[in-house]
Each structure stands twice: as structure tokens, then as C-alpha cells.
Amino acid sequence: MLDQLDNIQRNALDSLAQVHDEPALDNWRITHLGRSSPLMLVFAGFGAVPKEERAAVGQAANRTKLALEAALADTASSLRQQALERSLAEGHLDVTLPGRPIRRGRLHPSTQQLRRVLSILAEMGFQVYTSPEVETDRMNFQLLNFPPHHPARDMQDSLYVDVPDRGDDQILLRTHTSPGQIRAMREFAAADPKNPPPIRIALPGMCFRHEQITARSEVQFNQVEGLAVGEHITFSDLKGTLTNFARRMFGQGARVRFRASYFPFTEPSAEMDVECFVCGGVGCPVCKGSGWLEILGSGMVHPTVLENGGYDPRRYTGFAFGMGPERQLMLRYRIEDIRYFWGNDIRFLEQF
Ligand SMILES: [Zn+2]
């Protein structure tokens, strides 16, 4: 019986030497220390051992059991240690590696261009004046000399807000930044109604029109508008200011020309063209062969508009102009499709 216990121990330890991972160790424990293992069968058959041998066999069986349990604990602990070392070696941390770069955001190209325009206008004395994007028909059209049913409204298809019982004074998303002219004039005039102060402001912001979205037209776009009101302001002030603006924006050599045009809220009105900066005026696809690019609309503020703003047109005159930052970017970078601006495609946006 004692020999048998020796064999059991030797077999078990030999087989433990072949164990290299946790599942194998678990199997080993079941095989050699489990309920039906050879050692446990010795304990189970203890009753059949002759009386005089029982003490010796019992002690030997217990020694074997303790030896196997100790060997099991050793192996388990060394397997854990190996696993830890392996995981440290595989996933080791190199603190000298450069970190993952955090991608920096940037301003939207329209915002960049808007700021370029505003910074030039600021140097020329124009202060930024912001006004609401949701307007009344009165502010957006009527006070700017577009009466209801005026044909010029057809150029500015509008997005109306559904508010009942407002008659001719519907709520709409502004179709241009010009309602800000009325708001600004009224605010300035209110400070001193008998003697309204002169005004030089820039009105930037988003405008909305009910357009079919195509490569050429969008339902939303930015505008920047300028307004100067005061005594003795003439058309030559308009031409001088805008020519100066164009030179700062497109280069000191930039040539400009004015063409007669029509807007309900200015009289006389003019479009300003700048010599094509792509071909230098020779003619190219960007300027459609003409050598000129249309960049803004302008004119002397209509007397009715001055009056609606609280400025007496017999004493005050003024000029106004408006331009589109997206249009300027499209010309400058030959962007073929206006939908890129609000399409949220990072491949487009990150080029600016
Ligand atoms: Zn050209």
C-alpha cells in the first residue's frame, strides 16, 4: 500500500511537470486530487487496510495529499507570474512614443471670408451691426420700398413662418440683410430724433430664400451689407469707398467698373464688377470670357427708405452695398458647386 502511494505521488508530479497553462492545471487537479482520483480511492478504501498498517498508511496518504496540494499551489502561482510577465512584455508602454495628435478645428470658409470682409470694412470705419434672422414682411420688404405684390419680390422667393391673422405683415426668414438698415437707422435716430447721428455700419449674416437647391443656388447663404448715412454723402463717396474696398480685398492693382442696375431700396443703383483676378481681364471660363466678375450691388439709399428709418431725406443722404462671401470664395477658388458650403463634407472644408 505504501508503494502504491509512492507511485501515485510520482505519477502525479511527473504529469504536473507537463502542465503549462491554467486549463491543463485544472484538469490535473481533477485527475489527481478529485473525488475519483487514485489518491482519493486510497482514502475511500481505508476500511479494508489491516488494522496494524492503518496508522502508517493514513500518515503516508496524508503526506501524499499535502505534497500534491503544495505542488498544485506552486504551479498555479508560477503560471500566474508567467501570464503577468507575458502581458507586460506584449503590451508594454513606450512613454517616448509621440502622442496621438488631436485634430484642430478651424473656421468655416464662409466665416473666414466674412471676417476678411468685415476687417476691411472695420478699417474704413464701418461698425458691425447684427439684426434678427426672422423678420416681419414690413421690415424685410415694405419699409425697404418693396410694397406687397411688388414685382421685385419675385427675385427673393421667401420662406414664411405659418402665423395666422397677420394680413400683409407675415413672419418670414429674412431674404437679405437689408432689414438691418431700417433697424439700425431707427435705433440711431431714436437717440436724437431731431438730429440723428451719422451711420456707418456693416450688416453680416445668414439669409434664406425659397430656392430649388442646385449647383448655383442654395436656400441659405451669407451676406454682408454696408450702410453709410449722413449729410453731404454723394455717389462719389460710394464709388470711392467701394473702389478702395475692392483694392484691399483683391489687390492694389484691382480695376473696377460700375454698371447701372435696379434695386427698390436704392436710387440710383449700380452693380460693381472687379477685373477678373483669374485671367487678369483677358477672358476665361470663370468670368465667362468677359474679363469682369460681378462682386456686389450698391446704390444711394432711396429717400423713402431714409424716411422710414427716421432720417429726413431733404437733409440726409447715404449709400448702401451688399455682397456674398460664398460667391466671392467660389470665384476665388473656382468652386463649382455652392452646395459644398453647407454639405458638411470635411474633405471640402479642411482645404480652407
Ligand atoms: Zn477671367
Coordinates of C-alpha atoms and ligand atoms in Angstrom, one line a residue:
M1 CA 0.0 0.0 0.0
L2 CA 2.8 2.4 0.9
D3 CA 4.5 1.6 -2.5
Q4 CA 1.2 2.3 -4.2
L5 CA 1.1 5.8 -2.6
D6 CA 4.7 6.4 -3.7
N7 CA 3.6 5.6 -7.3
I8 CA 0.6 7.8 -7.1
Q9 CA 2.7 10.7 -5.9
R10 CA 5.4 10.2 -8.5
N11 CA 2.9 9.8 -11.4
A12 CA 1.1 13.0 -10.3
L13 CA 4.2 15.1 -10.0
D14 CA 5.5 13.8 -13.4
S15 CA 2.3 14.7 -15.0
L16 CA 2.3 18.1 -13.3
A17 CA 5.6 18.9 -14.9
Q18 CA 3.9 18.8 -18.3
V19 CA 1.3 21.4 -17.2
H20 CA 1.9 24.8 -18.9
D21 CA -1.5 26.6 -18.6
E22 CA -4.5 27.1 -16.4
P23 CA -6.9 24.8 -18.2
A24 CA -4.4 21.9 -18.0
L25 CA -3.8 22.7 -14.4
D26 CA -7.5 22.4 -13.7
N27 CA -7.6 19.0 -15.4
W28 CA -4.6 17.9 -13.4
R29 CA -6.4 18.8 -10.2
I30 CA -9.5 16.8 -11.1
T31 CA -7.4 13.8 -12.2
H32 CA -5.1 13.7 -9.2
L33 CA -6.9 15.3 -6.4
G34 CA -10.5 14.8 -7.5
R35 CA -13.1 12.5 -5.9
S36 CA -12.2 9.6 -8.2
S37 CA -8.5 10.2 -8.3
P38 CA -6.2 7.2 -7.2
L39 CA -5.3 9.0 -4.1
M40 CA -8.9 9.6 -3.0
L41 CA -9.6 5.9 -3.8
V42 CA -6.9 5.0 -1.2
F43 CA -8.8 7.1 1.4
A44 CA -12.1 5.6 0.3
G45 CA -10.7 2.0 0.7
F46 CA -9.1 2.8 4.1
G47 CA -11.5 0.4 5.9
A48 CA -10.0 -2.6 4.0
V49 CA -6.5 -1.9 5.3
P50 CA -5.4 -4.3 8.0
K51 CA -5.6 -2.7 11.5
E52 CA -1.8 -2.8 12.2
E53 CA -1.0 -0.9 8.9
R54 CA -3.7 1.7 9.2
A55 CA -1.6 4.3 11.1
A56 CA 1.3 4.2 8.7
V57 CA -0.9 4.2 5.6
G58 CA -3.0 7.0 6.9
Q59 CA 0.0 9.2 7.6
A60 CA 1.5 8.3 4.2
A61 CA -1.7 9.1 2.4
N62 CA -2.0 12.5 4.2
R63 CA 1.6 13.3 3.3
T64 CA 1.0 12.5 -0.3
K65 CA -2.1 14.6 -0.3
L66 CA -0.3 17.6 1.3
A67 CA 2.6 17.2 -1.2
L68 CA 0.3 17.2 -4.2
E69 CA -1.7 20.2 -2.9
A70 CA 1.6 22.1 -2.3
A71 CA 2.8 21.3 -5.8
L72 CA -0.6 22.4 -7.2
A73 CA -0.3 25.8 -5.4
D74 CA 3.3 26.3 -6.6
T75 CA 2.4 25.6 -10.2
A76 CA -0.7 27.8 -10.0
S77 CA 1.4 30.7 -8.7
S78 CA 4.2 30.3 -11.2
L79 CA 1.6 30.2 -14.1
R80 CA 0.1 33.4 -12.8
Q81 CA 3.5 35.0 -12.7
Q82 CA 4.3 33.9 -16.2
A83 CA 1.0 35.3 -17.5
L84 CA 1.7 38.6 -15.9
E85 CA 5.2 38.8 -17.4
R86 CA 3.9 37.8 -20.8
S87 CA 1.2 40.5 -20.8
L88 CA 3.7 43.1 -19.7
A89 CA 6.1 42.2 -22.5
E90 CA 3.4 42.1 -25.1
G91 CA 1.5 45.3 -24.2
H92 CA 4.5 47.3 -22.9
L93 CA 4.1 51.0 -22.7
D94 CA 6.7 53.1 -24.5
V95 CA 6.5 56.6 -22.9
T96 CA 8.8 58.0 -25.6
L97 CA 6.3 57.4 -28.4
P98 CA 4.7 60.7 -29.7
G99 CA 1.1 61.1 -28.6
R100 CA -1.9 60.8 -30.8
P101 CA -2.4 64.2 -32.5
I102 CA -5.7 65.9 -31.7
R103 CA -7.2 67.3 -34.9
R104 CA -7.7 71.0 -34.6
G105 CA -10.9 72.5 -35.8
R106 CA -11.0 75.7 -37.9
L107 CA -13.4 78.3 -39.0
H108 CA -15.8 77.5 -41.8
P109 CA -14.6 79.1 -45.1
S110 CA -17.7 81.4 -45.2
T111 CA -16.9 82.6 -41.7
Q112 CA -13.3 83.2 -42.7
Q113 CA -14.3 85.2 -45.8
L114 CA -17.0 87.1 -43.8
R115 CA -14.3 88.1 -41.3
R116 CA -11.9 89.2 -44.1
V117 CA -14.7 91.5 -45.5
L118 CA -15.6 92.8 -42.0
S119 CA -12.0 93.6 -41.1
I120 CA -11.5 95.7 -44.2
L121 CA -14.8 97.5 -43.6
A122 CA -13.8 98.0 -40.0
E123 CA -10.6 99.7 -41.0
M124 CA -12.8 102.0 -43.1
G125 CA -14.9 102.9 -40.1
F126 CA -17.8 100.5 -40.5
Q127 CA -19.1 99.0 -37.3
V128 CA -20.7 95.6 -37.2
Y129 CA -24.5 95.7 -36.5
T130 CA -26.4 92.4 -36.2
S131 CA -30.1 92.0 -36.7
P132 CA -32.6 89.1 -36.4
E133 CA -32.7 86.3 -39.0
V134 CA -36.5 86.0 -38.5
E135 CA -38.2 89.2 -39.7
T136 CA -41.6 90.7 -40.4
D137 CA -42.7 91.4 -44.0
R138 CA -42.7 95.1 -43.1
M139 CA -39.0 95.1 -42.1
N140 CA -37.8 92.7 -44.8
F141 CA -39.8 94.3 -47.7
Q142 CA -42.3 97.1 -47.1
L143 CA -40.1 99.6 -45.3
L144 CA -37.4 98.9 -47.9
N145 CA -39.7 100.1 -50.6
F146 CA -41.0 96.7 -51.7
P147 CA -44.8 97.1 -51.3
P148 CA -46.9 94.0 -51.2
H149 CA -47.1 92.5 -54.8
H150 CA -44.1 94.5 -55.9
P151 CA -42.5 92.5 -58.8
A152 CA -39.0 92.8 -57.3
R153 CA -40.2 90.4 -54.6
D154 CA -40.1 87.7 -57.3
M155 CA -36.3 87.8 -57.1
Q156 CA -36.5 86.9 -53.4
D157 CA -38.8 83.9 -53.0
S158 CA -39.3 83.7 -49.3
L159 CA -39.7 81.1 -46.5
Y160 CA -42.7 82.2 -44.4
V161 CA -43.5 81.2 -40.9
D162 CA -47.1 80.0 -40.5
V163 CA -48.6 82.6 -38.2
P164 CA -52.3 83.3 -38.8
D165 CA -54.1 86.7 -38.9
R166 CA -51.1 88.9 -39.8
G167 CA -52.5 90.2 -43.1
D168 CA -49.8 91.8 -45.1
D169 CA -47.2 91.6 -42.3
Q170 CA -46.2 87.9 -42.4
I171 CA -43.3 86.5 -40.5
L172 CA -40.5 85.2 -42.7
L173 CA -36.8 84.2 -42.7
R174 CA -35.0 87.3 -43.9
T175 CA -34.2 87.2 -47.6
H176 CA -31.4 89.7 -47.3
T177 CA -29.6 91.6 -44.5
S178 CA -31.2 94.9 -45.5
P179 CA -33.9 94.9 -42.8
G180 CA -31.0 95.6 -40.5
Q181 CA -30.7 99.0 -42.3
I182 CA -34.2 100.0 -41.0
R183 CA -33.5 98.6 -37.5
A184 CA -30.1 100.4 -37.3
M185 CA -31.4 103.8 -38.6
R186 CA -34.4 103.7 -36.2
E187 CA -32.1 102.8 -33.3
F188 CA -29.6 105.6 -34.1
A189 CA -32.4 108.1 -34.9
A190 CA -34.2 107.3 -31.6
A191 CA -31.1 108.6 -29.7
D192 CA -31.7 112.1 -31.1
P193 CA -34.8 112.2 -33.3
K194 CA -34.3 115.9 -34.3
N195 CA -30.7 115.5 -35.1
P196 CA -30.0 111.8 -35.9
P197 CA -26.3 110.9 -35.9
P198 CA -24.4 109.7 -39.0
I199 CA -24.2 106.0 -39.5
R200 CA -21.5 103.7 -40.9
I201 CA -22.3 100.1 -40.3
A202 CA -21.7 96.6 -41.7
L203 CA -24.5 94.1 -41.5
P204 CA -23.3 90.5 -41.8
G205 CA -25.3 87.2 -41.6
M206 CA -27.3 84.4 -42.9
C207 CA -30.1 85.0 -45.4
F208 CA -32.7 82.5 -46.6
R209 CA -34.6 82.1 -49.9
H210 CA -37.1 79.5 -51.1
E211 CA -34.9 78.3 -53.9
Q212 CA -34.5 74.9 -55.6
I213 CA -31.1 73.7 -54.4
T214 CA -28.8 73.4 -57.3
A215 CA -25.1 73.9 -58.0
R216 CA -25.8 77.6 -58.4
S217 CA -28.4 78.3 -55.7
E218 CA -29.0 77.4 -52.1
V219 CA -31.7 78.1 -49.6
Q220 CA -29.2 79.8 -47.3
F221 CA -26.2 82.0 -47.8
N222 CA -24.3 84.7 -46.1
Q223 CA -24.5 88.4 -47.0
V224 CA -22.5 91.4 -45.8
E225 CA -24.1 94.7 -46.3
G226 CA -22.7 98.2 -45.7
L227 CA -24.7 101.4 -44.9
A228 CA -23.4 104.9 -44.6
V229 CA -25.9 107.7 -43.9
G230 CA -25.0 111.3 -43.1
E231 CA -25.1 114.8 -44.5
H232 CA -23.5 115.5 -47.9
I233 CA -22.8 111.9 -48.8
T234 CA -22.7 111.6 -52.6
F235 CA -22.4 108.9 -55.3
S236 CA -18.7 109.7 -55.5
D237 CA -18.3 108.6 -51.8
L238 CA -20.0 105.3 -52.8
K239 CA -17.6 104.8 -55.7
G240 CA -14.5 105.8 -53.7
T241 CA -15.4 103.6 -50.7
L242 CA -16.2 100.6 -52.9
T243 CA -13.1 101.0 -55.1
N244 CA -11.0 101.2 -52.0
F245 CA -12.7 98.1 -50.6
A246 CA -12.0 96.2 -53.8
R247 CA -8.3 97.1 -53.8
R248 CA -7.9 96.0 -50.2
M249 CA -9.8 92.8 -51.0
F250 CA -8.4 91.8 -54.4
G251 CA -5.1 93.7 -54.6
Q252 CA -4.0 97.3 -55.1
G253 CA -4.0 96.9 -58.8
A254 CA -7.6 95.7 -59.0
R255 CA -9.7 97.6 -61.5
V256 CA -13.4 98.1 -61.0
R257 CA -16.3 99.2 -63.0
F258 CA -19.9 100.2 -62.1
R259 CA -22.9 99.2 -64.2
A260 CA -26.4 100.8 -63.8
S261 CA -28.8 98.4 -62.1
Y262 CA -32.1 98.4 -60.2
F263 CA -32.9 97.7 -56.5
P264 CA -36.1 99.0 -54.9
F265 CA -34.3 100.4 -51.9
T266 CA -31.6 102.4 -53.7
E267 CA -31.7 105.1 -56.4
P268 CA -29.6 105.3 -58.4
S269 CA -28.4 101.7 -58.2
A270 CA -25.2 100.1 -59.5
E271 CA -23.5 96.7 -59.7
M272 CA -19.8 96.8 -59.2
D273 CA -17.5 94.4 -61.2
V274 CA -13.9 93.8 -60.5
E275 CA -11.4 92.8 -63.2
C276 CA -11.2 89.0 -63.3
F277 CA -8.5 88.0 -60.9
V278 CA -8.2 84.6 -62.5
C279 CA -7.2 85.8 -66.1
G280 CA -6.3 89.4 -65.4
G281 CA -9.1 90.7 -67.6
V282 CA -8.2 88.7 -70.7
G283 CA -11.2 86.4 -70.5
C284 CA -11.6 82.9 -69.1
P285 CA -14.3 80.4 -68.1
V286 CA -14.6 81.9 -64.6
C287 CA -15.5 85.4 -66.0
K288 CA -17.3 83.7 -68.9
G289 CA -14.9 85.5 -71.3
S290 CA -15.9 89.0 -70.2
G291 CA -12.8 89.8 -68.1
W292 CA -15.0 91.1 -65.3
L293 CA -16.6 89.5 -62.2
E294 CA -19.7 90.9 -60.6
I295 CA -19.0 91.1 -56.8
L296 CA -21.5 93.5 -55.3
G297 CA -24.7 95.5 -55.7
S298 CA -24.9 99.1 -54.4
G299 CA -26.7 102.4 -54.7
M300 CA -27.8 105.6 -53.0
V301 CA -30.3 104.9 -50.2
H302 CA -33.8 105.6 -51.5
P303 CA -35.4 108.7 -49.9
T304 CA -38.4 106.6 -48.8
V305 CA -36.1 104.2 -47.0
L306 CA -34.3 107.1 -45.2
E307 CA -37.6 108.4 -44.2
N308 CA -38.8 105.0 -42.9
G309 CA -35.6 104.9 -40.9
G310 CA -36.2 108.2 -39.2
Y311 CA -33.8 110.3 -41.4
D312 CA -35.1 113.3 -43.2
P313 CA -34.2 112.7 -46.9
R314 CA -34.1 116.5 -47.5
R315 CA -31.1 116.7 -45.1
Y316 CA -29.5 113.3 -45.2
T317 CA -28.3 111.1 -47.9
G318 CA -26.5 107.7 -47.8
F319 CA -25.3 104.7 -49.8
A320 CA -25.6 101.0 -49.3
F321 CA -23.9 98.0 -50.8
G322 CA -24.2 94.2 -50.4
M323 CA -22.1 91.2 -51.3
G324 CA -22.0 87.4 -50.8
P325 CA -18.9 85.8 -49.1
E326 CA -19.7 82.4 -50.6
R327 CA -19.9 83.9 -54.1
Q328 CA -16.5 85.6 -53.6
L329 CA -15.0 82.3 -52.4
M330 CA -16.5 80.4 -55.4
L331 CA -14.9 82.9 -57.8
R332 CA -11.5 83.0 -56.0
Y333 CA -11.1 79.2 -55.6
R334 CA -13.2 78.2 -58.7
I335 CA -15.6 76.3 -56.5
E336 CA -18.1 74.8 -59.0
D337 CA -21.0 73.9 -56.6
I338 CA -22.4 76.1 -53.9
R339 CA -23.8 73.0 -52.1
Y340 CA -20.3 72.2 -50.8
F341 CA -20.7 75.1 -48.3
W342 CA -23.4 73.5 -46.3
G343 CA -22.8 69.9 -47.2
N344 CA -20.6 69.2 -44.2
D345 CA -18.1 67.3 -46.2
I346 CA -14.8 67.5 -44.2
R347 CA -12.8 66.9 -47.4
F348 CA -14.1 70.2 -48.7
L349 CA -14.0 72.2 -45.5
E350 CA -10.4 71.2 -44.5
Q351 CA -9.0 72.8 -47.6
F352 CA -9.5 76.3 -46.2
Ligands
ZN1 ZN -11.4 85.7 -66.3

